[in-house]
Structure formats: C-alpha cells, structure tokens
PDB file of C-alpha atoms in Angstrom:
ATOM      1  CA  ILE A   5     -28.912 -32.959   3.647  1.00 77.00           C
ATOM      2  CA  CYS A   6     -31.613 -35.608   3.219  1.00 77.00           C
ATOM      3  CA  GLN A   7     -31.720 -36.437   6.921  1.00 77.00           C
ATOM      4  CA  SER A   8     -32.077 -32.803   7.937  1.00 83.00           C
ATOM      5  CA  ALA A   9     -34.939 -32.409   5.436  1.00 88.00           C
ATOM      6  CA  GLY A  10     -36.662 -35.632   6.581  1.00 86.00           C
ATOM      7  CA  ILE A  11     -36.162 -37.280   3.190  1.00 86.00           C
ATOM      8  CA  GLY A  12     -35.359 -40.981   2.986  1.00 84.00           C
ATOM      9  CA  LEU A  13     -32.250 -42.005   1.072  1.00 87.00           C
ATOM     10  CA  THR A  14     -31.370 -45.317  -0.561  1.00 92.00           C
ATOM     11  CA  ALA A  15     -27.816 -45.988  -1.708  1.00 94.00           C
ATOM     12  CA  GLU A  16     -27.792 -48.102  -4.870  1.00 94.00           C
ATOM     13  CA  GLY A  17     -24.888 -50.056  -6.303  1.00 94.00           C
ATOM     14  CA  VAL A  18     -23.393 -51.237  -3.011  1.00 95.00           C
ATOM     15  CA  GLU A  19     -20.986 -54.007  -4.000  1.00 94.00           C
ATOM     16  CA  THR A  20     -18.623 -54.464  -1.046  1.00 95.00           C
ATOM     17  CA  GLN A  21     -18.826 -54.611   2.737  1.00 96.00           C
ATOM     18  CA  GLU A  22     -16.426 -51.661   2.844  1.00 97.00           C
ATOM     19  CA  MET A  23     -18.843 -49.560   0.783  1.00 96.00           C
ATOM     20  CA  ALA A  24     -21.693 -50.524   3.117  1.00 95.00           C
ATOM     21  CA  GLU A  25     -19.663 -49.597   6.191  1.00 96.00           C
ATOM     22  CA  ASP A  26     -18.591 -46.258   4.692  1.00 96.00           C
ATOM     23  CA  LEU A  27     -22.187 -45.399   3.800  1.00 94.00           C
ATOM     24  CA  GLY A  28     -23.303 -46.404   7.289  1.00 92.00           C
ATOM     25  CA  MET A  29     -20.764 -44.009   8.782  1.00 93.00           C
ATOM     26  CA  LEU A  30     -22.283 -41.291   6.603  1.00 90.00           C
ATOM     27  CA  GLY A  31     -25.725 -42.042   8.046  1.00 87.00           C
ATOM     28  CA  VAL A  32     -27.160 -43.981   5.104  1.00 91.00           C
ATOM     29  CA  SER A  33     -29.179 -46.899   6.465  1.00 88.00           C
ATOM     30  CA  VAL A  34     -30.967 -48.244   3.369  1.00 93.00           C
ATOM     31  CA  LEU A  35     -28.628 -49.981   0.934  1.00 94.00           C
ATOM     32  CA  GLN A  36     -29.073 -52.120  -2.140  1.00 93.00           C
ATOM     33  CA  GLY A  37     -26.725 -53.721  -4.605  1.00 92.00           C
ATOM     34  CA  TYR A  38     -24.798 -56.867  -5.515  1.00 89.00           C
ATOM     35  CA  LEU A  39     -23.510 -57.159  -1.937  1.00 90.00           C
ATOM     36  CA  TYR A  40     -27.013 -58.264  -0.964  1.00 84.00           C
ATOM     37  CA  SER A  41     -28.405 -59.874  -4.126  1.00 83.00           C
ATOM     38  CA  ARG A  42     -28.064 -60.059  -7.873  1.00 84.00           C
ATOM     39  CA  PRO A  43     -31.063 -58.749  -9.865  1.00 86.00           C
ATOM     40  CA  LEU A  44     -34.000 -61.137  -9.466  1.00 85.00           C
ATOM     41  CA  SER A  45     -37.166 -61.964 -11.365  1.00 87.00           C
ATOM     42  CA  LEU A  46     -40.407 -61.492  -9.438  1.00 89.00           C
ATOM     43  CA  THR A  47     -40.505 -65.223  -8.668  1.00 86.00           C
ATOM     44  CA  GLY A  48     -36.857 -65.185  -7.617  1.00 84.00           C
ATOM     45  CA  PHE A  49     -37.531 -62.224  -5.324  1.00 86.00           C
ATOM     46  CA  GLU A  50     -40.489 -64.003  -3.712  1.00 85.00           C
ATOM     47  CA  ILE A  51     -38.312 -67.035  -2.973  1.00 84.00           C
ATOM     48  CA  TRP A  52     -35.478 -64.839  -1.663  1.00 81.00           C
ATOM     49  CA  ALA A  53     -37.870 -62.857   0.576  1.00 85.00           C
ATOM     50  CA  ARG A  54     -39.422 -66.034   2.051  1.00 84.00           C
ATOM     51  CA  ALA A  55     -35.973 -67.442   2.758  1.00 84.00           C
ATOM     52  CA  ARG A  56     -34.948 -64.200   4.517  1.00 81.00           C
ATOM     53  CA  GLN A  57     -38.135 -64.177   6.628  1.00 85.00           C
ATOM     54  CA  THR A  58     -37.809 -67.773   7.759  1.00 85.00           C
ATOM     55  CA  GLY A  59     -34.038 -68.207   7.848  1.00 78.00           C
ATOM     56  CA  LEU A  60     -34.314 -71.277   5.594  1.00 76.00           C
ATOM     57  CA  PRO A  61     -32.234 -71.717   2.434  1.00 72.00           C
ATOM     58  CA  SER A  62     -34.049 -70.501  -0.688  1.00 66.00           C
ATOM     59  CA  ASP A  63     -33.994 -74.015  -2.180  1.00 68.00           C
ATOM     60  CA  GLN A  64     -36.489 -75.058   0.528  1.00 64.00           C
ATOM     61  CA  PHE A  65     -39.283 -73.142  -1.236  1.00 59.00           C
ATOM     62  CA  PRO A  66     -41.113 -74.286  -4.340  1.00 58.00           C
ATOM     63  CA  VAL A  67     -41.154 -71.989  -7.350  1.00 53.00           C
ATOM     64  CA  VAL A  68     -44.620 -70.425  -7.538  1.00 50.00           C
ATOM     65  CA  ILE A  69     -46.059 -69.719 -10.970  1.00 45.00           C
ATOM     66  CA  GLY A  70     -49.527 -68.274 -11.374  1.00 48.00           C
ATOM     67  CA  GLY A  71     -50.299 -68.623  -7.678  1.00 46.00           C
ATOM     68  CA  ARG A  72     -49.668 -72.384  -7.568  1.00 44.00           C
ATOM     69  CA  ALA A  73     -46.612 -74.319  -6.378  1.00 43.00           C
TER      70      ALA A  73
END
C-alpha cells in the first residue's frame, strides 16, 4: 500500500537475518533493529557511522565530547 501511494516505509524491530529477508521479499528496503545495532548514544552513533563510512573498526575513532577528541 505504501509503495503504491509513494510513501516511504521503515520496518522497526528487525532482529534476525530471516526477518530482514522476509521484509525484503515484501518490498521493504529500509530496516532497523538489533540485527544492525543496539541502541546508541549520540556519541556512539557518531563513532558507528564513521566506522561504517570508512570500513574501519569503531575502536579506531576517538570518542568526541563537546566537539573535541
């Protein structure tokens, strides 16, 4: 229904690869849940996002607090 109306859809609570595959078969392309990451603080999210962008492990980035490393 969402696709036909041009409305984006995000599936929340995706915990297993099987759930992700089933949702993909149903046409859902935006997924979030424990399969991808536990809940993160803002700082934790920044570190996670940098690691995803660069392909480096998240422990390669300093924790940034107040704009300073």
